[in-house]
Amino acid sequence: MRTPDEVVAMQRLHGLGWGTRRIAAEIGCNRETVQRYLAAGGWAPCRVPTRPSLLVGHTAWLDERLRRHRGNADVVRQELASELGIVVSLRTVERAVSHLRRELAAEALATVRFETPPGRQLQIDFGQRRIAIDDEPGKVFLFVATLGYSRRIYAAPFRHERQSSWLEGIEGAFRHFGGLPGEMLLDNASALVQHHDPVTREVEFNSRLHAFTRYWDVRPVACAPYRARTKGKDERGVGYVKHNAIAGRRFASWGALEEHLSWWMREVADTRVHGTTGEAPIVRFEREERQALRPLNGRPPFRQLRELNRRVQADACVDVDTNHYSVPWRLIGAEVSVVVGDNQVRIHHAGLEVACHDKRLGRRERAVDRAHLHGIVPCRPDPAHDLNIVSPAVLPSIDLILHDFRGHPEASFELEVFDGSAGDEDQAAFLHGGLQAPGRGPGGRRRAHADGGGGRGWSAPDAAVPVGAPV
């Protein structure tokens, strides 16, 4: 295909009397090409043959699915094949939804500034920052709450971003501002929101958040999914705390960090001139927003209790939020109820409290009461008998069988130990039927003697334990 300028030159030379052969030599093309353009009377673009698209008539379906999948055309292509039986290429789908993708991109960037009246809205969010505390750098989670009208900020540090931290931070903001807003604009964090449909905008809040907001009579509002700008005041507030209050600082202790944030909120954040309002947040708050907040009326904090079910592990501990809390070793393998409070973790079994620990605030920490493990270390075998030590995992079963013997110094017990050649049937009898005497194993018996007065000699007549029982 020749360019429009070349076709104009062909027509001009032809008007001067040049023949098609000479024109073709001058332009650098075939004689037939010159003849074709002269017959057409000028340049014209090539016509691309069109064919009806397989997606005609499915515009509304494509628009709905593209919004549901947040602009992912490949997922839409997969659902076209699975639901409608239409098999097309990804490029075909992209062409069909190109106009909507441009709309979604523009919608994500578009921002409409709005002002909330005094006392109407509190915006909350979390941010993360690595901070050196006692010369140990670590991740600190910063809760930030911003009043929508005055732009007053409340900030508090936490060691995690679990639901308890969210609720404690919100209550700290209520106390700091001295009142309750009408609504609370929050992020779609999994600790707060169960589900938020990006198409219908239907929100399902966490049940405990529901109880919390009913207790304080505050209406929760979730920002649009993937639209953090919905709560722009607080998004900027988080960045302000991270880059002004915390930037480059080191703290001697966690308490020092909390004291610094309290000073910073009072002396810096409250008194600066805000770039949008042109006033200091504290001035705007005292003039119009303080009286618009509803009073707390001395209401105590919302009691944060979580009830969990856990199975006791082989180390006589239960796992709660990655931390481990011990229980009496007799409960290994049992189901227990765990009540997690603000400061304590209480563990119950069969309606009785079996353990109580101070709540661990970090991750992968262990809270072990040594009394819970008393007696599970097996007695030292007599070297003359060359005994194998029984796995600690079987000791709880041994103790349950010999419970009646303990505390009797005059009693003498005998523990028979089979070696690892015991048959599968014997193993099953031991594991599922309790500690029994399944009979003589192929490996023969060895005996160990100990008295019962000290509570550590755990053996009984004809009690058999396969050596190497699984932990």
Tab-separated table of C-alpha atoms in Angstrom:
chain	number	residue	atom	x	y	z
A	1	MET	CA	0.000	0.000	0.000
A	2	ARG	CA	1.328	3.396	-1.063
A	3	THR	CA	1.150	6.548	1.001
A	4	PRO	CA	-1.315	9.361	0.201
A	5	ASP	CA	1.595	11.634	-0.919
A	6	GLU	CA	2.793	9.015	-3.404
A	7	VAL	CA	-0.696	8.634	-4.892
A	8	VAL	CA	-0.967	12.431	-5.315
A	9	ALA	CA	2.391	12.404	-7.142
A	10	MET	CA	1.110	9.655	-9.462
A	11	GLN	CA	-1.904	11.783	-10.402
A	12	ARG	CA	0.204	14.917	-10.936
A	13	LEU	CA	2.723	13.153	-13.194
A	14	HIS	CA	-0.106	11.511	-15.125
A	15	GLY	CA	-1.590	14.979	-15.690
A	16	LEU	CA	1.745	16.088	-17.149
A	17	GLY	CA	1.487	13.357	-19.745
A	18	TRP	CA	3.751	10.729	-18.185
A	19	GLY	CA	2.990	7.116	-18.963
A	20	THR	CA	2.314	4.505	-16.271
A	21	ARG	CA	5.624	2.726	-16.896
A	22	ARG	CA	7.630	5.963	-16.354
A	23	ILE	CA	5.553	6.885	-13.290
A	24	ALA	CA	6.130	3.434	-11.776
A	25	ALA	CA	9.891	3.793	-12.294
A	26	GLU	CA	9.852	7.240	-10.665
A	27	ILE	CA	7.762	6.227	-7.647
A	28	GLY	CA	9.398	2.811	-7.229
A	29	CYS	CA	6.416	0.544	-7.596
A	30	ASN	CA	4.724	-1.773	-10.094
A	31	ARG	CA	3.007	-0.453	-13.194
A	32	GLU	CA	-0.203	-2.233	-12.097
A	33	THR	CA	-0.151	-0.319	-8.803
A	34	VAL	CA	-0.043	2.985	-10.676
A	35	GLN	CA	-2.912	1.875	-12.900
A	36	ARG	CA	-4.998	0.837	-9.917
A	37	TYR	CA	-4.607	4.157	-8.088
A	38	LEU	CA	-5.250	6.185	-11.271
A	39	ALA	CA	-8.406	4.150	-11.929
A	40	ALA	CA	-9.579	4.711	-8.339
A	41	GLY	CA	-9.111	8.455	-8.680
A	42	GLY	CA	-7.038	8.830	-5.545
A	43	TRP	CA	-5.839	7.252	-2.308
A	44	ALA	CA	-8.260	5.211	-0.165
A	45	PRO	CA	-7.546	3.161	2.981
A	46	CYS	CA	-7.716	-0.598	2.761
A	47	ARG	CA	-10.981	-2.000	3.913
A	48	VAL	CA	-10.748	-4.590	6.686
A	49	PRO	CA	-13.456	-7.214	6.413
A	50	THR	CA	-15.713	-7.269	9.437
A	51	ARG	CA	-17.519	-10.215	10.957
A	52	PRO	CA	-20.139	-10.321	13.695
A	53	SER	CA	-18.678	-10.785	17.194
A	54	LEU	CA	-19.686	-13.747	19.333
A	55	LEU	CA	-20.158	-11.317	22.220
A	56	VAL	CA	-22.884	-9.245	20.564
A	57	GLY	CA	-25.882	-9.080	22.890
A	58	HIS	CA	-23.873	-9.839	26.036
A	59	THR	CA	-22.836	-6.277	26.858
A	60	ALA	CA	-24.757	-6.062	30.151
A	61	TRP	CA	-23.435	-9.461	31.295
A	62	LEU	CA	-19.857	-8.444	30.450
A	63	ASP	CA	-20.199	-5.130	32.276
A	64	GLU	CA	-21.523	-6.784	35.444
A	65	ARG	CA	-18.824	-9.473	35.474
A	66	LEU	CA	-16.023	-7.034	34.790
A	67	ARG	CA	-17.096	-4.913	37.751
A	68	ARG	CA	-17.442	-7.972	39.945
A	69	HIS	CA	-13.917	-9.096	39.096
A	70	ARG	CA	-12.461	-5.593	39.319
A	71	GLY	CA	-11.389	-5.309	35.686
A	72	ASN	CA	-9.885	-8.786	35.265
A	73	ALA	CA	-10.806	-9.682	31.668
A	74	ASP	CA	-9.220	-13.140	31.853
A	75	VAL	CA	-11.574	-14.240	34.636
A	76	VAL	CA	-14.491	-12.936	32.544
A	77	ARG	CA	-13.210	-15.029	29.596
A	78	GLN	CA	-13.151	-18.141	31.782
A	79	GLU	CA	-16.723	-17.561	32.961
A	80	LEU	CA	-17.880	-16.956	29.386
A	81	ALA	CA	-16.739	-20.473	28.550
A	82	SER	CA	-18.018	-22.174	31.729
A	83	GLU	CA	-21.391	-20.406	32.044
A	84	LEU	CA	-22.390	-19.347	28.513
A	85	GLY	CA	-20.396	-21.832	26.477
A	86	ILE	CA	-18.729	-19.044	24.483
A	87	VAL	CA	-15.051	-19.748	23.792
A	88	VAL	CA	-13.131	-16.663	22.661
A	89	SER	CA	-9.625	-15.311	23.053
A	90	LEU	CA	-8.576	-12.961	25.821
A	91	ARG	CA	-7.972	-10.226	23.234
A	92	THR	CA	-11.592	-10.531	22.042
A	93	VAL	CA	-12.868	-10.007	25.579
A	94	GLU	CA	-10.511	-7.067	26.128
A	95	ARG	CA	-11.790	-5.350	22.975
A	96	ALA	CA	-15.401	-5.925	24.027
A	97	VAL	CA	-14.932	-4.385	27.495
A	98	SER	CA	-12.353	-1.728	26.645
A	99	HIS	CA	-14.814	1.117	27.163
A	100	LEU	CA	-15.776	-0.150	30.612
A	101	ARG	CA	-12.158	-0.662	31.637
A	102	ARG	CA	-11.491	2.979	30.847
A	103	GLU	CA	-14.495	3.950	32.995
A	104	LEU	CA	-13.242	1.839	35.907
A	105	ALA	CA	-9.772	3.384	35.660
A	106	ALA	CA	-11.240	6.897	35.653
A	107	GLU	CA	-13.546	6.022	38.545
A	108	ALA	CA	-10.607	4.811	40.645
A	109	LEU	CA	-8.796	8.115	40.122
A	110	ALA	CA	-11.767	10.440	40.454
A	111	THR	CA	-12.061	12.170	43.816
A	112	VAL	CA	-14.939	14.314	44.996
A	113	ARG	CA	-14.123	16.267	48.120
A	114	PHE	CA	-16.884	16.343	50.676
A	115	GLU	CA	-17.100	17.842	54.121
A	116	THR	CA	-18.888	16.158	56.994
A	117	PRO	CA	-20.714	18.253	59.587
A	118	PRO	CA	-19.315	18.472	63.133
A	119	GLY	CA	-19.614	15.269	65.141
A	120	ARG	CA	-20.837	13.191	62.206
A	121	GLN	CA	-17.914	10.964	61.267
A	122	LEU	CA	-14.797	9.346	62.692
A	123	GLN	CA	-12.425	7.709	60.195
A	124	ILE	CA	-10.160	4.898	61.430
A	125	ASP	CA	-7.278	2.929	59.949
A	126	PHE	CA	-4.043	1.091	60.757
A	127	GLY	CA	-0.530	1.649	59.430
A	128	GLN	CA	2.762	-0.187	59.970
A	129	ARG	CA	6.222	1.089	60.763
A	130	ARG	CA	9.486	-0.483	61.850
A	131	ILE	CA	10.574	1.253	65.046
A	132	ALA	CA	13.596	0.643	67.273
A	133	ILE	CA	12.441	0.074	70.858
A	134	ASP	CA	15.140	-0.608	73.433
A	135	ASP	CA	17.606	-0.903	70.519
A	136	GLU	CA	15.547	-3.745	68.985
A	137	PRO	CA	13.983	-2.824	65.610
A	138	GLY	CA	10.533	-4.332	65.206
A	139	LYS	CA	7.209	-3.839	63.484
A	140	VAL	CA	4.745	-1.551	65.266
A	141	PHE	CA	1.111	-1.202	64.219
A	142	LEU	CA	-0.202	2.357	64.463
A	143	PHE	CA	-3.924	2.908	64.965
A	144	VAL	CA	-5.029	6.320	63.694
A	145	ALA	CA	-8.479	7.918	64.086
A	146	THR	CA	-9.407	11.275	62.498
A	147	LEU	CA	-12.489	13.397	63.164
A	148	GLY	CA	-13.976	14.295	59.780
A	149	TYR	CA	-14.800	17.927	60.543
A	150	SER	CA	-11.999	19.275	62.736
A	151	ARG	CA	-9.277	16.841	61.516
A	152	ARG	CA	-8.160	16.140	65.070
A	153	ILE	CA	-6.012	12.987	65.180
A	154	TYR	CA	-5.734	10.211	67.734
A	155	ALA	CA	-2.845	7.732	67.380
A	156	ALA	CA	-1.948	4.671	69.455
A	157	PRO	CA	0.677	1.906	68.994
A	158	PHE	CA	-0.130	-1.811	69.054
A	159	ARG	CA	1.848	-5.002	68.663
A	160	HIS	CA	-0.634	-6.529	66.238
A	161	GLU	CA	-3.629	-5.614	64.078
A	162	ARG	CA	-6.086	-8.136	65.421
A	163	GLN	CA	-9.681	-7.270	66.246
A	164	SER	CA	-8.891	-6.552	69.892
A	165	SER	CA	-6.459	-3.833	68.776
A	166	TRP	CA	-9.080	-2.238	66.502
A	167	LEU	CA	-11.682	-2.102	69.267
A	168	GLU	CA	-9.228	-0.899	71.904
A	169	GLY	CA	-8.001	1.820	69.526
A	170	ILE	CA	-11.557	2.985	68.791
A	171	GLU	CA	-12.374	3.224	72.494
A	172	GLY	CA	-9.138	5.128	73.064
A	173	ALA	CA	-10.244	7.623	70.393
A	174	PHE	CA	-13.656	8.043	72.059
A	175	ARG	CA	-11.956	8.841	75.379
A	176	HIS	CA	-9.387	11.135	73.742
A	177	PHE	CA	-12.041	13.214	71.958
A	178	GLY	CA	-14.405	13.081	74.932
A	179	GLY	CA	-17.480	11.932	73.007
A	180	LEU	CA	-19.120	9.715	70.403
A	181	PRO	CA	-19.526	10.484	66.678
A	182	GLY	CA	-22.621	9.536	64.704
A	183	GLU	CA	-20.838	7.081	62.407
A	184	MET	CA	-17.495	5.379	62.028
A	185	LEU	CA	-15.905	4.981	58.571
A	186	LEU	CA	-13.619	1.971	58.541
A	187	ASP	CA	-11.484	-0.109	56.236
A	188	ASN	CA	-12.514	-3.524	54.866
A	189	ALA	CA	-10.129	-5.304	57.239
A	190	SER	CA	-10.958	-8.980	57.803
A	191	ALA	CA	-11.059	-8.351	61.558
A	192	LEU	CA	-14.045	-6.034	61.021
A	193	VAL	CA	-15.782	-6.944	57.748
A	194	GLN	CA	-16.888	-10.457	56.816
A	195	HIS	CA	-17.862	-9.636	53.225
A	196	HIS	CA	-18.313	-6.527	51.071
A	197	ASP	CA	-19.726	-7.034	47.572
A	198	PRO	CA	-18.000	-4.577	45.194
A	199	VAL	CA	-21.002	-4.590	42.828
A	200	THR	CA	-24.025	-4.379	45.148
A	201	ARG	CA	-22.068	-2.693	47.983
A	202	GLU	CA	-23.769	-4.991	50.501
A	203	VAL	CA	-21.672	-5.247	53.672
A	204	GLU	CA	-21.582	-8.011	56.273
A	205	PHE	CA	-19.809	-6.823	59.410
A	206	ASN	CA	-18.136	-9.073	61.974
A	207	SER	CA	-20.531	-10.128	64.744
A	208	ARG	CA	-18.303	-8.737	67.495
A	209	LEU	CA	-18.026	-5.404	65.703
A	210	HIS	CA	-21.836	-5.381	65.540
A	211	ALA	CA	-21.991	-5.917	69.310
A	212	PHE	CA	-19.357	-3.236	69.853
A	213	THR	CA	-21.143	-0.605	67.742
A	214	ARG	CA	-24.488	-1.408	69.379
A	215	TYR	CA	-22.884	-0.992	72.791
A	216	TRP	CA	-21.531	2.458	71.863
A	217	ASP	CA	-24.479	3.375	69.599
A	218	VAL	CA	-22.227	4.244	66.638
A	219	ARG	CA	-23.129	3.294	63.055
A	220	PRO	CA	-20.349	1.439	61.178
A	221	VAL	CA	-19.751	2.360	57.528
A	222	ALA	CA	-17.293	0.438	55.339
A	223	CYS	CA	-15.460	2.339	52.634
A	224	ALA	CA	-15.896	1.155	49.052
A	225	PRO	CA	-13.774	-1.931	48.299
A	226	TYR	CA	-10.405	-1.059	46.762
A	227	ARG	CA	-11.238	2.629	47.179
A	228	ALA	CA	-9.095	3.756	50.114
A	229	ARG	CA	-9.703	7.372	49.013
A	230	THR	CA	-13.225	7.036	50.432
A	231	LYS	CA	-11.641	7.780	53.797
A	232	GLY	CA	-9.004	10.142	52.509
A	233	LYS	CA	-8.745	12.211	55.675
A	234	ASP	CA	-7.598	9.206	57.664
A	235	GLU	CA	-5.367	7.821	54.887
A	236	ARG	CA	-3.468	11.089	54.973
A	237	GLY	CA	-3.561	11.011	58.779
A	238	VAL	CA	-1.794	7.638	58.862
A	239	GLY	CA	0.947	8.966	56.593
A	240	TYR	CA	1.241	12.088	58.748
A	241	VAL	CA	1.750	10.002	61.905
A	242	LYS	CA	4.301	7.707	60.238
A	243	HIS	CA	6.370	10.459	58.642
A	244	ASN	CA	6.070	13.171	61.289
A	245	ALA	CA	5.473	11.637	64.704
A	246	ILE	CA	7.606	8.507	64.231
A	247	ALA	CA	10.089	9.169	61.434
A	248	GLY	CA	13.696	8.468	62.442
A	249	ARG	CA	12.975	8.148	66.155
A	250	ARG	CA	14.121	5.503	68.623
A	251	PHE	CA	12.472	4.762	71.972
A	252	ALA	CA	13.817	3.336	75.197
A	253	SER	CA	10.619	1.358	75.902
A	254	TRP	CA	7.067	0.795	74.755
A	255	GLY	CA	5.896	3.230	77.409
A	256	ALA	CA	8.244	5.870	76.005
A	257	LEU	CA	6.643	5.413	72.576
A	258	GLU	CA	3.156	5.885	74.052
A	259	GLU	CA	4.249	8.997	75.965
A	260	HIS	CA	5.818	10.484	72.825
A	261	LEU	CA	2.613	9.972	70.808
A	262	SER	CA	0.558	11.625	73.566
A	263	TRP	CA	2.907	14.636	73.528
A	264	TRP	CA	2.922	14.755	69.714
A	265	MET	CA	-0.884	14.733	69.479
A	266	ARG	CA	-1.167	17.527	72.025
A	267	GLU	CA	1.720	19.775	70.989
A	268	VAL	CA	2.046	19.139	67.245
A	269	ALA	CA	-0.977	17.534	65.579
A	270	ASP	CA	-3.602	19.597	67.425
A	271	THR	CA	-1.886	22.946	66.975
A	272	ARG	CA	-0.653	22.819	63.347
A	273	VAL	CA	-2.522	24.814	60.724
A	274	HIS	CA	-4.321	22.273	58.538
A	275	GLY	CA	-3.720	22.663	54.817
A	276	THR	CA	-7.380	22.210	53.829
A	277	THR	CA	-9.270	23.978	56.607
A	278	GLY	CA	-6.700	26.732	57.198
A	279	GLU	CA	-7.159	26.355	60.967
A	280	ALA	CA	-5.595	24.434	63.811
A	281	PRO	CA	-7.626	21.255	64.435
A	282	ILE	CA	-7.950	21.991	68.161
A	283	VAL	CA	-9.424	25.451	67.437
A	284	ARG	CA	-11.956	24.044	64.995
A	285	PHE	CA	-12.769	21.215	67.431
A	286	GLU	CA	-13.333	23.423	70.481
A	287	ARG	CA	-15.428	25.919	68.520
A	288	GLU	CA	-17.839	23.569	66.761
A	289	GLU	CA	-17.194	19.852	67.133
A	290	ARG	CA	-16.834	19.170	70.851
A	291	GLN	CA	-20.457	20.031	71.579
A	292	ALA	CA	-21.609	18.042	68.548
A	293	LEU	CA	-20.179	14.778	69.925
A	294	ARG	CA	-22.507	12.728	72.120
A	295	PRO	CA	-21.338	12.326	75.734
A	296	LEU	CA	-19.797	9.089	77.004
A	297	ASN	CA	-21.791	9.296	80.275
A	298	GLY	CA	-19.152	7.334	82.161
A	299	ARG	CA	-19.819	4.178	80.166
A	300	PRO	CA	-17.190	1.485	80.938
A	301	PRO	CA	-15.154	-0.086	78.125
A	302	PHE	CA	-16.712	-2.774	75.986
A	303	ARG	CA	-15.589	-6.069	77.484
A	304	GLN	CA	-13.633	-7.925	74.857
A	305	LEU	CA	-13.979	-11.644	75.412
A	306	ARG	CA	-13.366	-14.306	72.799
A	307	GLU	CA	-14.422	-17.900	73.306
A	308	LEU	CA	-12.442	-20.498	71.376
A	309	ASN	CA	-12.291	-24.279	71.228
A	310	ARG	CA	-8.867	-25.861	71.130
A	311	ARG	CA	-7.328	-29.332	71.332
A	312	VAL	CA	-4.448	-29.749	73.783
A	313	GLN	CA	-1.248	-30.535	71.898
A	314	ALA	CA	1.418	-33.098	72.762
A	315	ASP	CA	3.430	-30.437	74.635
A	316	ALA	CA	0.452	-29.843	76.992
A	317	CYS	CA	-0.255	-26.445	75.400
A	318	VAL	CA	-3.023	-24.830	73.378
A	319	ASP	CA	-2.374	-22.381	70.546
A	320	VAL	CA	-4.055	-18.942	70.703
A	321	ASP	CA	-3.059	-16.234	68.201
A	322	THR	CA	0.240	-18.086	67.539
A	323	ASN	CA	1.111	-18.066	71.272
A	324	HIS	CA	1.156	-21.231	73.427
A	325	TYR	CA	-0.460	-21.583	76.870
A	326	SER	CA	0.067	-24.645	79.070
A	327	VAL	CA	-2.584	-26.812	80.726
A	328	PRO	CA	-2.225	-29.837	83.025
A	329	TRP	CA	-0.565	-32.601	81.034
A	330	ARG	CA	-3.390	-35.075	81.754
A	331	LEU	CA	-5.473	-33.125	79.212
A	332	ILE	CA	-3.189	-33.894	76.259
A	333	GLY	CA	-5.475	-34.646	73.318
A	334	ALA	CA	-8.602	-33.289	75.033
A	335	GLU	CA	-10.906	-30.539	73.756
A	336	VAL	CA	-10.846	-27.451	75.979
A	337	SER	CA	-12.624	-24.086	75.983
A	338	VAL	CA	-10.437	-20.958	75.895
A	339	VAL	CA	-11.689	-17.539	76.981
A	340	VAL	CA	-9.428	-14.707	75.786
A	341	GLY	CA	-9.893	-11.463	77.710
A	342	ASP	CA	-8.153	-8.114	77.675
A	343	ASN	CA	-5.309	-9.231	79.947
A	344	GLN	CA	-5.796	-12.925	80.670
A	345	VAL	CA	-6.343	-16.240	78.920
A	346	ARG	CA	-8.498	-18.708	80.881
A	347	ILE	CA	-8.828	-22.351	79.877
A	348	HIS	CA	-11.723	-24.603	80.945
A	349	HIS	CA	-12.379	-28.328	80.690
A	350	ALA	CA	-15.561	-30.132	81.738
A	351	GLY	CA	-16.896	-26.907	83.226
A	352	LEU	CA	-13.834	-26.295	85.422
A	353	GLU	CA	-11.060	-23.751	84.991
A	354	VAL	CA	-7.841	-25.718	84.520
A	355	ALA	CA	-5.405	-22.890	83.653
A	356	CYS	CA	-5.110	-19.105	83.753
A	357	HIS	CA	-2.273	-17.141	82.133
A	358	ASP	CA	-1.390	-13.514	81.539
A	359	LYS	CA	-2.153	-12.719	77.912
A	360	ARG	CA	0.930	-12.689	75.666
A	361	LEU	CA	1.018	-9.631	73.413
A	362	GLY	CA	3.698	-10.780	70.979
A	363	ARG	CA	3.791	-13.699	68.574
A	364	ARG	CA	5.007	-17.287	69.058
A	365	GLU	CA	5.573	-16.767	72.788
A	366	ARG	CA	5.083	-19.487	75.416
A	367	ALA	CA	3.311	-19.148	78.746
A	368	VAL	CA	4.094	-22.302	80.735
A	369	ASP	CA	3.110	-23.063	84.324
A	370	ARG	CA	5.646	-25.658	85.464
A	371	ALA	CA	3.062	-27.125	87.829
A	372	HIS	CA	1.138	-28.264	84.757
A	373	LEU	CA	4.090	-30.467	83.758
A	374	HIS	CA	4.808	-31.924	87.181
A	375	GLY	CA	5.422	-35.660	87.038
A	376	ILE	CA	5.671	-36.235	83.303
A	377	VAL	CA	9.464	-36.753	83.322
A	378	PRO	CA	9.960	-40.526	83.550
A	379	CYS	CA	12.060	-41.968	86.336
A	380	ARG	CA	15.663	-42.775	85.492
A	381	PRO	CA	15.938	-46.411	84.406
A	382	ASP	CA	18.256	-48.800	86.186
A	383	PRO	CA	21.368	-49.160	83.973
A	384	ALA	CA	21.658	-52.791	85.053
A	385	HIS	CA	18.453	-53.566	83.224
A	386	ASP	CA	19.417	-51.574	80.086
A	387	LEU	CA	15.905	-50.133	79.776
A	388	ASN	CA	14.707	-47.936	76.936
A	389	ILE	CA	13.074	-44.672	78.059
A	390	VAL	CA	9.383	-44.556	77.231
A	391	SER	CA	8.254	-41.658	74.999
A	392	PRO	CA	6.863	-38.747	77.102
A	393	ALA	CA	3.711	-38.868	74.988
A	394	VAL	CA	2.591	-42.112	76.687
A	395	LEU	CA	3.234	-40.954	80.255
A	396	PRO	CA	-0.202	-39.294	80.697
A	397	SER	CA	-1.831	-42.651	79.951
A	398	ILE	CA	0.476	-44.381	82.406
A	399	ASP	CA	-0.399	-41.901	85.129
A	400	LEU	CA	-4.144	-42.295	84.592
A	401	ILE	CA	-3.874	-46.071	85.007
A	402	LEU	CA	-1.685	-45.817	88.112
A	403	HIS	CA	-3.525	-42.934	89.727
A	404	ASP	CA	-4.749	-45.070	92.640
A	405	PHE	CA	-1.216	-46.211	93.451
A	406	ARG	CA	0.241	-42.746	93.977
A	407	GLY	CA	0.861	-41.558	97.486
A	408	HIS	CA	1.396	-45.027	98.960
A	409	PRO	CA	5.055	-45.331	100.014
A	410	GLU	CA	4.589	-48.992	100.936
A	411	ALA	CA	3.497	-49.928	97.414
A	412	SER	CA	5.966	-51.325	94.922
A	413	PHE	CA	5.244	-51.123	91.208
A	414	GLU	CA	6.629	-52.903	88.243
A	415	LEU	CA	6.688	-51.570	84.647
A	416	GLU	CA	7.186	-54.051	81.827
A	417	VAL	CA	8.558	-52.558	78.612
A	418	PHE	CA	8.434	-54.242	75.226
A	419	ASP	CA	10.948	-53.389	72.574
A	420	GLY	CA	9.949	-52.014	69.156
A	421	SER	CA	9.183	-55.477	67.734
A	422	ALA	CA	5.734	-55.593	69.323
A	423	GLY	CA	3.040	-56.419	66.797
A	424	ASP	CA	0.547	-53.976	65.287
A	425	GLU	CA	-2.296	-55.616	67.200
A	426	ASP	CA	-0.541	-54.927	70.499
A	427	GLN	CA	0.129	-51.325	69.446
A	428	ALA	CA	-3.564	-50.859	68.678
A	429	ALA	CA	-4.553	-52.302	72.042
A	430	PHE	CA	-2.240	-49.830	73.742
A	431	LEU	CA	-3.288	-46.775	71.748
A	432	HIS	CA	-7.051	-47.292	71.676
A	433	GLY	CA	-7.812	-49.364	74.716
A	434	GLY	CA	-5.679	-47.518	77.233
A	435	LEU	CA	-2.613	-49.017	78.897
A	436	GLN	CA	-3.152	-52.760	78.930
A	437	ALA	CA	-1.108	-55.910	79.127
A	438	PRO	CA	-1.425	-57.284	75.597
A	439	GLY	CA	0.840	-60.221	76.342
A	440	ARG	CA	4.417	-61.129	75.747
A	441	GLY	CA	5.815	-59.518	72.575
A	442	PRO	CA	8.381	-61.128	70.329
A	443	GLY	CA	11.067	-58.950	71.816
A	444	GLY	CA	10.660	-60.245	75.358
A	445	ARG	CA	10.173	-58.206	78.569
A	446	ARG	CA	12.352	-56.064	80.780
A	447	ARG	CA	11.292	-54.932	84.230
A	448	ALA	CA	11.854	-51.745	86.215
A	449	HIS	CA	10.957	-51.303	89.880
A	450	ALA	CA	10.148	-48.141	91.783
A	451	ASP	CA	8.119	-47.229	94.819
A	452	GLY	CA	5.006	-45.016	94.677
A	453	GLY	CA	5.711	-42.692	97.560
A	454	GLY	CA	7.537	-40.040	95.562
A	455	GLY	CA	4.976	-39.835	92.835
A	456	ARG	CA	7.628	-40.392	90.169
A	457	GLY	CA	7.887	-44.182	90.001
A	458	TRP	CA	5.234	-45.009	87.421
A	459	SER	CA	5.094	-48.729	86.921
A	460	ALA	CA	2.535	-51.360	87.762
A	461	PRO	CA	2.280	-55.131	87.691
A	462	ASP	CA	1.822	-56.491	84.166
A	463	ALA	CA	1.537	-53.030	82.610
A	464	ALA	CA	3.061	-53.148	79.148
A	465	VAL	CA	4.196	-50.211	77.026
A	466	PRO	CA	5.601	-50.614	73.487
A	467	VAL	CA	8.943	-48.855	73.312
A	468	GLY	CA	8.989	-46.014	70.798
A	469	ALA	CA	5.242	-45.401	70.912
A	470	PRO	CA	4.374	-42.572	68.524
A	471	VAL	CA	4.457	-39.059	69.966
